[in-house]
Amino acid sequence: MRGKKQNESRTLMSLLVVGTVAFDAIETPFGKTDRIIGGAATYASLAASYFTKKINLVSVVGDDFPPYAIRQLHDHGINTEGLQIKTGQKSFFWSGRYHADMNSRDTLDTQLNVLADFNPEIPDSYQDCEFLMLGNLMPRIQMQVMDRLEERPKLVVMDTMNFWMETAWDDLMKAIARVDVLTINDAEARQLANEYSLVKAAQKILKMGPRYLVIKKGEHGALLFHNEQVFFAPALPLEDVFDPTGAGDTFAGGFIGYLARTKDISFDNMKRGIIYGSAMASFCVEKFGTERMLNLKQEEVDDRVQEFIDLVQFDITLVD
Ligand code: AMP
């Protein structure tokens, strides 16, 4: 970030989301999809849109990306001025197959396509960025976005995945060192820290730079680490999980969306953010792709959060 602009004071107020906007092909024990709309930034910005209305998207697609999918983002109040559409090029493509437990998956194919030489542009109207969600994509681009903001946002949350640990380790380390909150899944935390114990892994990762670490454990909930403190949120026990794709991004979008809405980045409020993120992720997995995230009602979100409260609330008196 270039430092404060001289003689100009901006009111920081928006949420900027960067990440992939993509086509996905998914196989689960319940079925198979061909090319459906996906991408880390798609899921994260849709989830956040249920909490805050000033969302700016930075990403890139090819001209194979359907206009209706961009309209769906607009319908959720997501500004796509920073979404580049590259003529004659193909959008990012990912395909994955879930195992029977739905908690683990294999990546079958990752085609960077238009992402390979993506040069993120930050429109002037995005410079009022108060909350920055660095969704999953090349760490080099995540850093470029931070560099191209004139003021450092109040909170920078970053998500990443094993693919970047395997292909861009040095950049990933540099990016992680600059963020406030890192969100990754349990297998990735183990890989990043080279530690099986998640507690030891968390201690190591917190030394890499972020002050907060969220470890997502799929159907086993999520852990938030900060200094010596740990908070745990369960995942809602669901009867049917159709497609976990995007659950992690949806979680991150719900988390940062809630923080942006409440403008409180204390540890206690992050705990609430984790519950909201978990609630949003629980919707995401109920249908294939983004389908469930497109038409949620406020009442459904409220009820789901209440289910979380009921799930973990108990009275207890310590025995003498
Ligand atoms: P999640 O299930 O939360 O890990 O996110 C899955 C989404 O991430 C899919 O919609 C993919 O398009 C996208 N994705 C998969 N691999 C990558 C990658 N290496 N970088 C960025 N986005 C990815």
Short mmCIF file of C-alpha atoms and ligand atoms in Angstrom, two decimals:
data_model
loop_
_atom_site.label_atom_id
_atom_site.label_comp_id
_atom_site.label_asym_id
_atom_site.label_seq_id
_atom_site.Cartn_x
_atom_site.Cartn_y
_atom_site.Cartn_z
CA MET A 1 0.00 0.00 0.00
CA ARG A 2 1.49 3.30 -1.04
CA GLY A 3 0.73 5.17 2.17
CA LYS A 4 -1.77 7.88 2.89
CA LYS A 5 -2.53 10.27 0.06
CA GLN A 6 -1.44 13.78 0.94
CA ASN A 7 -4.13 16.43 1.48
CA GLU A 8 -6.96 14.07 0.95
CA SER A 9 -8.94 12.32 3.59
CA ARG A 10 -11.19 9.56 2.37
CA THR A 11 -13.90 7.89 4.34
CA LEU A 12 -13.08 4.23 4.20
CA MET A 13 -16.26 2.25 3.94
CA SER A 14 -16.36 -0.45 1.31
CA LEU A 15 -15.51 -4.13 1.17
CA LEU A 16 -13.21 -5.15 -1.66
CA VAL A 17 -13.23 -8.80 -2.71
CA VAL A 18 -10.59 -10.24 -5.02
CA GLY A 19 -10.41 -13.88 -6.09
CA THR A 20 -11.34 -16.17 -8.91
CA VAL A 21 -14.57 -15.90 -10.89
CA ALA A 22 -14.69 -19.22 -12.62
CA PHE A 23 -16.23 -22.24 -14.21
CA ASP A 24 -16.26 -25.37 -12.07
CA ALA A 25 -16.98 -28.99 -12.92
CA ILE A 26 -17.88 -30.94 -9.80
CA GLU A 27 -18.40 -34.58 -8.97
CA THR A 28 -19.96 -35.61 -5.68
CA PRO A 29 -21.55 -38.89 -4.61
CA PHE A 30 -24.88 -37.18 -5.45
CA GLY A 31 -24.13 -36.18 -8.99
CA LYS A 32 -21.95 -34.46 -11.49
CA THR A 33 -22.05 -31.02 -13.05
CA ASP A 34 -20.51 -29.89 -16.29
CA ARG A 35 -19.37 -26.26 -16.28
CA ILE A 36 -21.18 -24.24 -13.66
CA ILE A 37 -20.45 -20.82 -12.25
CA GLY A 38 -18.02 -20.82 -9.35
CA GLY A 39 -14.89 -19.13 -8.16
CA ALA A 40 -13.65 -17.99 -4.78
CA ALA A 41 -14.64 -14.34 -5.30
CA THR A 42 -18.09 -15.32 -6.59
CA TYR A 43 -18.90 -17.25 -3.43
CA ALA A 44 -17.26 -14.75 -1.06
CA SER A 45 -18.95 -11.68 -2.52
CA LEU A 46 -22.37 -13.36 -2.67
CA ALA A 47 -22.08 -14.39 0.98
CA ALA A 48 -20.95 -10.92 2.03
CA SER A 49 -23.81 -9.32 0.12
CA TYR A 50 -26.24 -10.52 2.81
CA PHE A 51 -24.48 -8.21 5.29
CA THR A 52 -23.16 -5.16 3.51
CA LYS A 53 -24.17 -3.42 0.33
CA LYS A 54 -20.93 -1.71 -0.65
CA ILE A 55 -19.02 -4.59 -2.22
CA ASN A 56 -16.45 -4.07 -4.94
CA LEU A 57 -15.14 -7.01 -6.95
CA VAL A 58 -11.72 -7.34 -8.58
CA SER A 59 -11.25 -10.33 -10.85
CA VAL A 60 -10.92 -11.45 -14.44
CA VAL A 61 -12.93 -13.68 -16.79
CA GLY A 62 -12.78 -14.55 -20.46
CA ASP A 63 -15.49 -13.71 -22.98
CA ASP A 64 -16.85 -17.23 -22.47
CA PHE A 65 -18.27 -16.08 -19.12
CA PRO A 66 -22.05 -15.62 -19.39
CA PRO A 67 -23.49 -12.12 -18.89
CA TYR A 68 -26.34 -13.56 -16.78
CA ALA A 69 -23.80 -14.61 -14.13
CA ILE A 70 -22.47 -11.04 -13.96
CA ARG A 71 -26.04 -9.79 -13.69
CA GLN A 72 -26.57 -12.12 -10.72
CA LEU A 73 -23.69 -10.36 -8.97
CA HIS A 74 -25.23 -6.96 -9.78
CA ASP A 75 -28.55 -8.16 -8.40
CA HIS A 76 -26.75 -8.68 -5.10
CA GLY A 77 -25.39 -5.13 -5.16
CA ILE A 78 -21.88 -6.25 -6.12
CA ASN A 79 -19.97 -3.67 -8.13
CA THR A 80 -18.10 -5.30 -11.03
CA GLU A 81 -16.24 -2.26 -12.37
CA GLY A 82 -13.02 -4.07 -11.42
CA LEU A 83 -14.01 -7.31 -13.18
CA GLN A 84 -11.98 -7.48 -16.38
CA ILE A 85 -13.45 -9.36 -19.35
CA LYS A 86 -10.73 -10.54 -21.73
CA THR A 87 -11.79 -10.98 -25.33
CA GLY A 88 -10.71 -14.22 -26.97
CA GLN A 89 -9.61 -15.78 -23.69
CA LYS A 90 -11.05 -18.47 -21.46
CA SER A 91 -12.13 -18.09 -17.84
CA PHE A 92 -10.38 -19.86 -14.96
CA PHE A 93 -11.54 -23.49 -14.78
CA TRP A 94 -11.40 -25.86 -11.85
CA SER A 95 -12.70 -29.35 -11.48
CA GLY A 96 -12.85 -31.51 -8.39
CA ARG A 97 -14.19 -34.80 -7.12
CA TYR A 98 -15.41 -35.27 -3.57
CA HIS A 99 -14.83 -38.43 -1.58
CA ALA A 100 -17.76 -40.27 0.01
CA ASP A 101 -17.33 -38.37 3.31
CA MET A 102 -17.76 -35.05 1.40
CA ASN A 103 -15.08 -33.56 3.63
CA SER A 104 -12.15 -34.22 1.36
CA ARG A 105 -11.72 -33.89 -2.37
CA ASP A 106 -9.26 -34.27 -5.19
CA THR A 107 -8.59 -31.51 -7.63
CA LEU A 108 -8.88 -33.08 -11.07
CA ASP A 109 -7.92 -30.04 -13.11
CA THR A 110 -6.93 -26.41 -12.64
CA GLN A 111 -6.72 -24.31 -15.80
CA LEU A 112 -5.52 -20.80 -15.02
CA ASN A 113 -6.41 -19.50 -18.50
CA VAL A 114 -7.14 -15.78 -18.15
CA LEU A 115 -5.72 -15.75 -14.61
CA ALA A 116 -2.20 -16.58 -15.79
CA ASP A 117 -1.36 -13.00 -16.78
CA PHE A 118 -3.96 -11.16 -14.74
CA ASN A 119 -2.96 -7.62 -13.84
CA PRO A 120 -5.53 -6.45 -11.26
CA GLU A 121 -6.75 -2.91 -11.73
CA ILE A 122 -8.28 -1.05 -8.82
CA PRO A 123 -10.82 1.53 -10.05
CA ASP A 124 -10.65 4.90 -8.26
CA SER A 125 -14.09 4.29 -6.84
CA TYR A 126 -12.69 1.25 -4.96
CA GLN A 127 -10.07 3.26 -3.05
CA ASP A 128 -12.34 3.74 -0.05
CA CYS A 129 -11.65 0.12 0.91
CA GLU A 130 -12.08 -0.46 4.62
CA PHE A 131 -12.25 -4.26 4.53
CA LEU A 132 -10.23 -6.33 2.08
CA MET A 133 -11.00 -9.97 1.30
CA LEU A 134 -8.07 -11.51 -0.53
CA GLY A 135 -9.91 -14.56 -1.81
CA ASN A 136 -8.14 -17.56 -3.21
CA LEU A 137 -5.93 -16.83 -6.22
CA MET A 138 -2.24 -16.27 -6.97
CA PRO A 139 -0.49 -14.77 -3.94
CA ARG A 140 1.35 -12.41 -6.32
CA ILE A 141 -1.98 -10.90 -7.30
CA GLN A 142 -3.17 -10.75 -3.70
CA MET A 143 -0.05 -8.65 -2.98
CA GLN A 144 -0.57 -6.45 -6.03
CA VAL A 145 -4.05 -5.61 -4.79
CA MET A 146 -2.63 -4.61 -1.39
CA ASP A 147 0.08 -2.55 -3.12
CA ARG A 148 -2.42 -0.75 -5.32
CA LEU A 149 -4.59 0.48 -2.49
CA GLU A 150 -3.60 3.96 -1.40
CA GLU A 151 -4.51 3.37 2.23
CA ARG A 152 -4.21 0.18 4.18
CA PRO A 153 -7.69 -1.20 4.89
CA LYS A 154 -8.76 -1.57 8.49
CA LEU A 155 -8.77 -5.35 8.10
CA VAL A 156 -7.20 -7.65 5.54
CA VAL A 157 -8.45 -11.25 5.44
CA MET A 158 -6.72 -13.74 3.15
CA ASP A 159 -7.75 -17.18 1.99
CA THR A 160 -5.55 -19.55 0.06
CA MET A 161 -5.22 -23.21 -0.81
CA ASN A 162 -2.74 -26.08 -1.27
CA PHE A 163 -2.40 -25.33 -5.00
CA TRP A 164 -0.53 -22.10 -4.19
CA MET A 165 1.60 -23.78 -1.54
CA GLU A 166 2.74 -26.16 -4.25
CA THR A 167 3.23 -23.62 -7.04
CA ALA A 168 4.02 -20.24 -5.44
CA TRP A 169 5.47 -20.85 -1.96
CA ASP A 170 7.76 -17.79 -1.76
CA ASP A 171 5.04 -15.35 -2.86
CA LEU A 172 2.60 -17.03 -0.52
CA MET A 173 4.91 -16.49 2.46
CA LYS A 174 5.28 -12.81 1.55
CA ALA A 175 1.53 -12.35 1.18
CA ILE A 176 0.70 -14.14 4.42
CA ALA A 177 3.16 -11.91 6.28
CA ARG A 178 1.10 -8.84 5.36
CA VAL A 179 -2.45 -9.83 6.33
CA ASP A 180 -4.43 -9.62 9.56
CA VAL A 181 -6.48 -12.81 9.27
CA LEU A 182 -5.64 -15.99 7.37
CA THR A 183 -8.36 -18.54 6.67
CA ILE A 184 -7.37 -22.02 5.51
CA ASN A 185 -8.65 -25.55 5.93
CA ASP A 186 -7.17 -28.11 8.30
CA ALA A 187 -5.22 -30.06 5.67
CA GLU A 188 -3.76 -26.81 4.34
CA ALA A 189 -2.80 -25.63 7.84
CA ARG A 190 -0.92 -28.89 8.34
CA GLN A 191 0.79 -28.50 4.98
CA LEU A 192 1.67 -24.84 5.57
CA ALA A 193 3.18 -25.45 8.99
CA ASN A 194 4.44 -28.97 8.38
CA GLU A 195 2.81 -29.97 11.69
CA TYR A 196 0.06 -32.53 12.23
CA SER A 197 -1.24 -31.01 15.47
CA LEU A 198 -3.49 -28.10 14.53
CA VAL A 199 -2.56 -26.28 17.74
CA LYS A 200 1.15 -26.46 16.90
CA ALA A 201 0.40 -25.59 13.28
CA ALA A 202 -1.57 -22.54 14.41
CA GLN A 203 1.29 -21.37 16.63
CA LYS A 204 3.69 -21.62 13.70
CA ILE A 205 1.34 -19.90 11.25
CA LEU A 206 0.67 -17.01 13.63
CA LYS A 207 4.43 -16.44 13.66
CA MET A 208 4.35 -16.07 9.86
CA GLY A 209 2.51 -12.76 10.17
CA PRO A 210 -1.27 -12.87 10.63
CA ARG A 211 -2.62 -11.90 14.03
CA TYR A 212 -5.63 -14.15 13.62
CA LEU A 213 -5.93 -17.57 12.05
CA VAL A 214 -9.12 -19.39 11.12
CA ILE A 215 -8.80 -23.10 10.46
CA LYS A 216 -11.84 -24.47 8.64
CA LYS A 217 -12.60 -28.10 9.34
CA GLY A 218 -15.52 -28.69 7.01
CA GLU A 219 -18.29 -30.60 8.75
CA HIS A 220 -16.24 -30.40 11.96
CA GLY A 221 -16.54 -26.64 12.29
CA ALA A 222 -13.91 -23.93 12.51
CA LEU A 223 -11.26 -22.75 14.95
CA LEU A 224 -10.18 -19.15 15.51
CA PHE A 225 -6.72 -18.60 16.98
CA HIS A 226 -5.34 -15.32 18.32
CA ASN A 227 -2.30 -15.12 20.60
CA GLU A 228 -3.02 -17.72 23.28
CA GLN A 229 -6.79 -17.66 22.72
CA VAL A 230 -8.82 -20.23 20.79
CA PHE A 231 -12.49 -20.19 19.85
CA PHE A 232 -14.40 -23.06 18.28
CA ALA A 233 -17.60 -22.96 16.23
CA PRO A 234 -19.29 -26.18 15.14
CA ALA A 235 -20.70 -26.74 11.69
CA LEU A 236 -24.43 -27.29 11.62
CA PRO A 237 -25.18 -31.01 11.45
CA LEU A 238 -27.00 -31.20 8.10
CA GLU A 239 -28.99 -34.12 6.85
CA ASP A 240 -27.78 -33.71 3.29
CA VAL A 241 -24.66 -32.07 1.95
CA PHE A 242 -24.93 -31.92 -1.83
CA ASP A 243 -21.84 -29.97 -2.82
CA PRO A 244 -19.25 -28.49 -0.46
CA THR A 245 -17.63 -26.44 -3.25
CA GLY A 246 -17.29 -22.82 -2.23
CA ALA A 247 -18.11 -23.47 1.42
CA GLY A 248 -14.72 -22.09 2.49
CA ASP A 249 -15.10 -18.95 0.38
CA THR A 250 -18.69 -18.52 1.51
CA PHE A 251 -17.53 -18.84 5.10
CA ALA A 252 -14.86 -16.17 4.54
CA GLY A 253 -17.35 -13.88 2.77
CA GLY A 254 -19.89 -14.23 5.57
CA PHE A 255 -17.17 -13.62 8.16
CA ILE A 256 -15.79 -10.45 6.60
CA GLY A 257 -19.27 -9.28 5.53
CA TYR A 258 -20.43 -9.47 9.13
CA LEU A 259 -17.32 -7.60 10.36
CA ALA A 260 -17.85 -4.93 7.68
CA ARG A 261 -21.49 -4.58 8.69
CA THR A 262 -20.69 -4.23 12.41
CA LYS A 263 -17.38 -2.36 11.92
CA ASP A 264 -15.93 -4.10 14.94
CA ILE A 265 -12.73 -6.11 14.52
CA SER A 266 -12.30 -7.21 18.13
CA PHE A 267 -11.67 -10.88 18.93
CA ASP A 268 -15.14 -11.12 20.49
CA ASN A 269 -16.79 -9.83 17.35
CA MET A 270 -14.67 -12.15 15.21
CA LYS A 271 -16.22 -15.02 17.19
CA ARG A 272 -19.63 -13.80 16.04
CA GLY A 273 -18.23 -13.45 12.53
CA ILE A 274 -17.19 -17.10 12.63
CA ILE A 275 -20.75 -18.09 13.53
CA TYR A 276 -22.18 -15.98 10.69
CA GLY A 277 -19.59 -17.40 8.30
CA SER A 278 -20.47 -20.93 9.39
CA ALA A 279 -24.18 -20.21 8.93
CA MET A 280 -23.62 -18.96 5.38
CA ALA A 281 -21.43 -21.97 4.54
CA SER A 282 -24.18 -24.28 5.79
CA PHE A 283 -26.50 -22.87 3.11
CA CYS A 284 -23.88 -23.09 0.37
CA VAL A 285 -23.49 -26.86 0.65
CA GLU A 286 -27.22 -27.56 0.35
CA LYS A 287 -27.27 -27.19 -3.45
CA PHE A 288 -24.81 -27.49 -6.32
CA GLY A 289 -22.66 -24.45 -7.10
CA THR A 290 -23.88 -20.99 -6.15
CA GLU A 291 -27.59 -21.87 -6.43
CA ARG A 292 -28.42 -21.68 -2.74
CA MET A 293 -26.45 -18.44 -2.28
CA LEU A 294 -28.45 -16.58 -4.89
CA ASN A 295 -31.85 -16.43 -3.23
CA LEU A 296 -31.51 -16.42 0.52
CA LYS A 297 -33.90 -14.43 2.65
CA GLN A 298 -32.81 -12.42 5.66
CA GLU A 299 -35.20 -14.46 7.77
CA GLU A 300 -33.50 -17.70 6.73
CA VAL A 301 -30.10 -16.30 7.70
CA ASP A 302 -31.45 -15.19 11.09
CA ASP A 303 -33.06 -18.59 11.73
CA ARG A 304 -29.88 -20.39 10.79
CA VAL A 305 -27.80 -18.29 13.18
CA GLN A 306 -30.35 -19.05 15.89
CA GLU A 307 -29.89 -22.76 15.16
CA PHE A 308 -26.18 -22.31 15.83
CA ILE A 309 -26.90 -20.56 19.11
CA ASP A 310 -29.28 -23.36 20.17
CA LEU A 311 -26.78 -26.00 19.08
CA VAL A 312 -24.03 -24.92 21.44
CA GLN A 313 -25.87 -23.24 24.30
CA PHE A 314 -25.89 -25.08 27.62
CA ASP A 315 -26.05 -24.30 31.29
CA ILE A 316 -23.55 -25.95 33.50
CA THR A 317 -22.46 -25.63 37.07
CA LEU A 318 -19.07 -26.99 37.96
CA VAL A 319 -19.27 -29.85 40.44
CA ASP A 320 -17.63 -29.29 43.84
P1 AMP B 1 -13.66 -23.89 -1.69
O1 AMP B 1 -14.56 -25.08 -1.87
O2 AMP B 1 -14.16 -22.89 -0.73
O3 AMP B 1 -12.24 -24.28 -1.46
O4 AMP B 1 -13.65 -23.12 -3.08
C1 AMP B 1 -13.86 -23.71 -4.31
C2 AMP B 1 -13.82 -22.62 -5.37
O5 AMP B 1 -12.49 -22.15 -5.51
C3 AMP B 1 -14.25 -23.13 -6.72
O6 AMP B 1 -15.39 -22.40 -7.14
C4 AMP B 1 -13.06 -22.89 -7.65
O7 AMP B 1 -13.40 -22.24 -8.84
C5 AMP B 1 -12.11 -22.05 -6.85
N1 AMP B 1 -10.74 -22.53 -6.95
C6 AMP B 1 -10.30 -23.81 -7.04
N2 AMP B 1 -8.97 -23.86 -7.12
C7 AMP B 1 -8.53 -22.57 -7.05
C8 AMP B 1 -7.25 -21.96 -7.08
N3 AMP B 1 -6.12 -22.67 -7.17
N4 AMP B 1 -7.20 -20.62 -6.96
C9 AMP B 1 -8.33 -19.90 -6.83
N5 AMP B 1 -9.56 -20.40 -6.84
C10 AMP B 1 -9.67 -21.73 -6.93
#
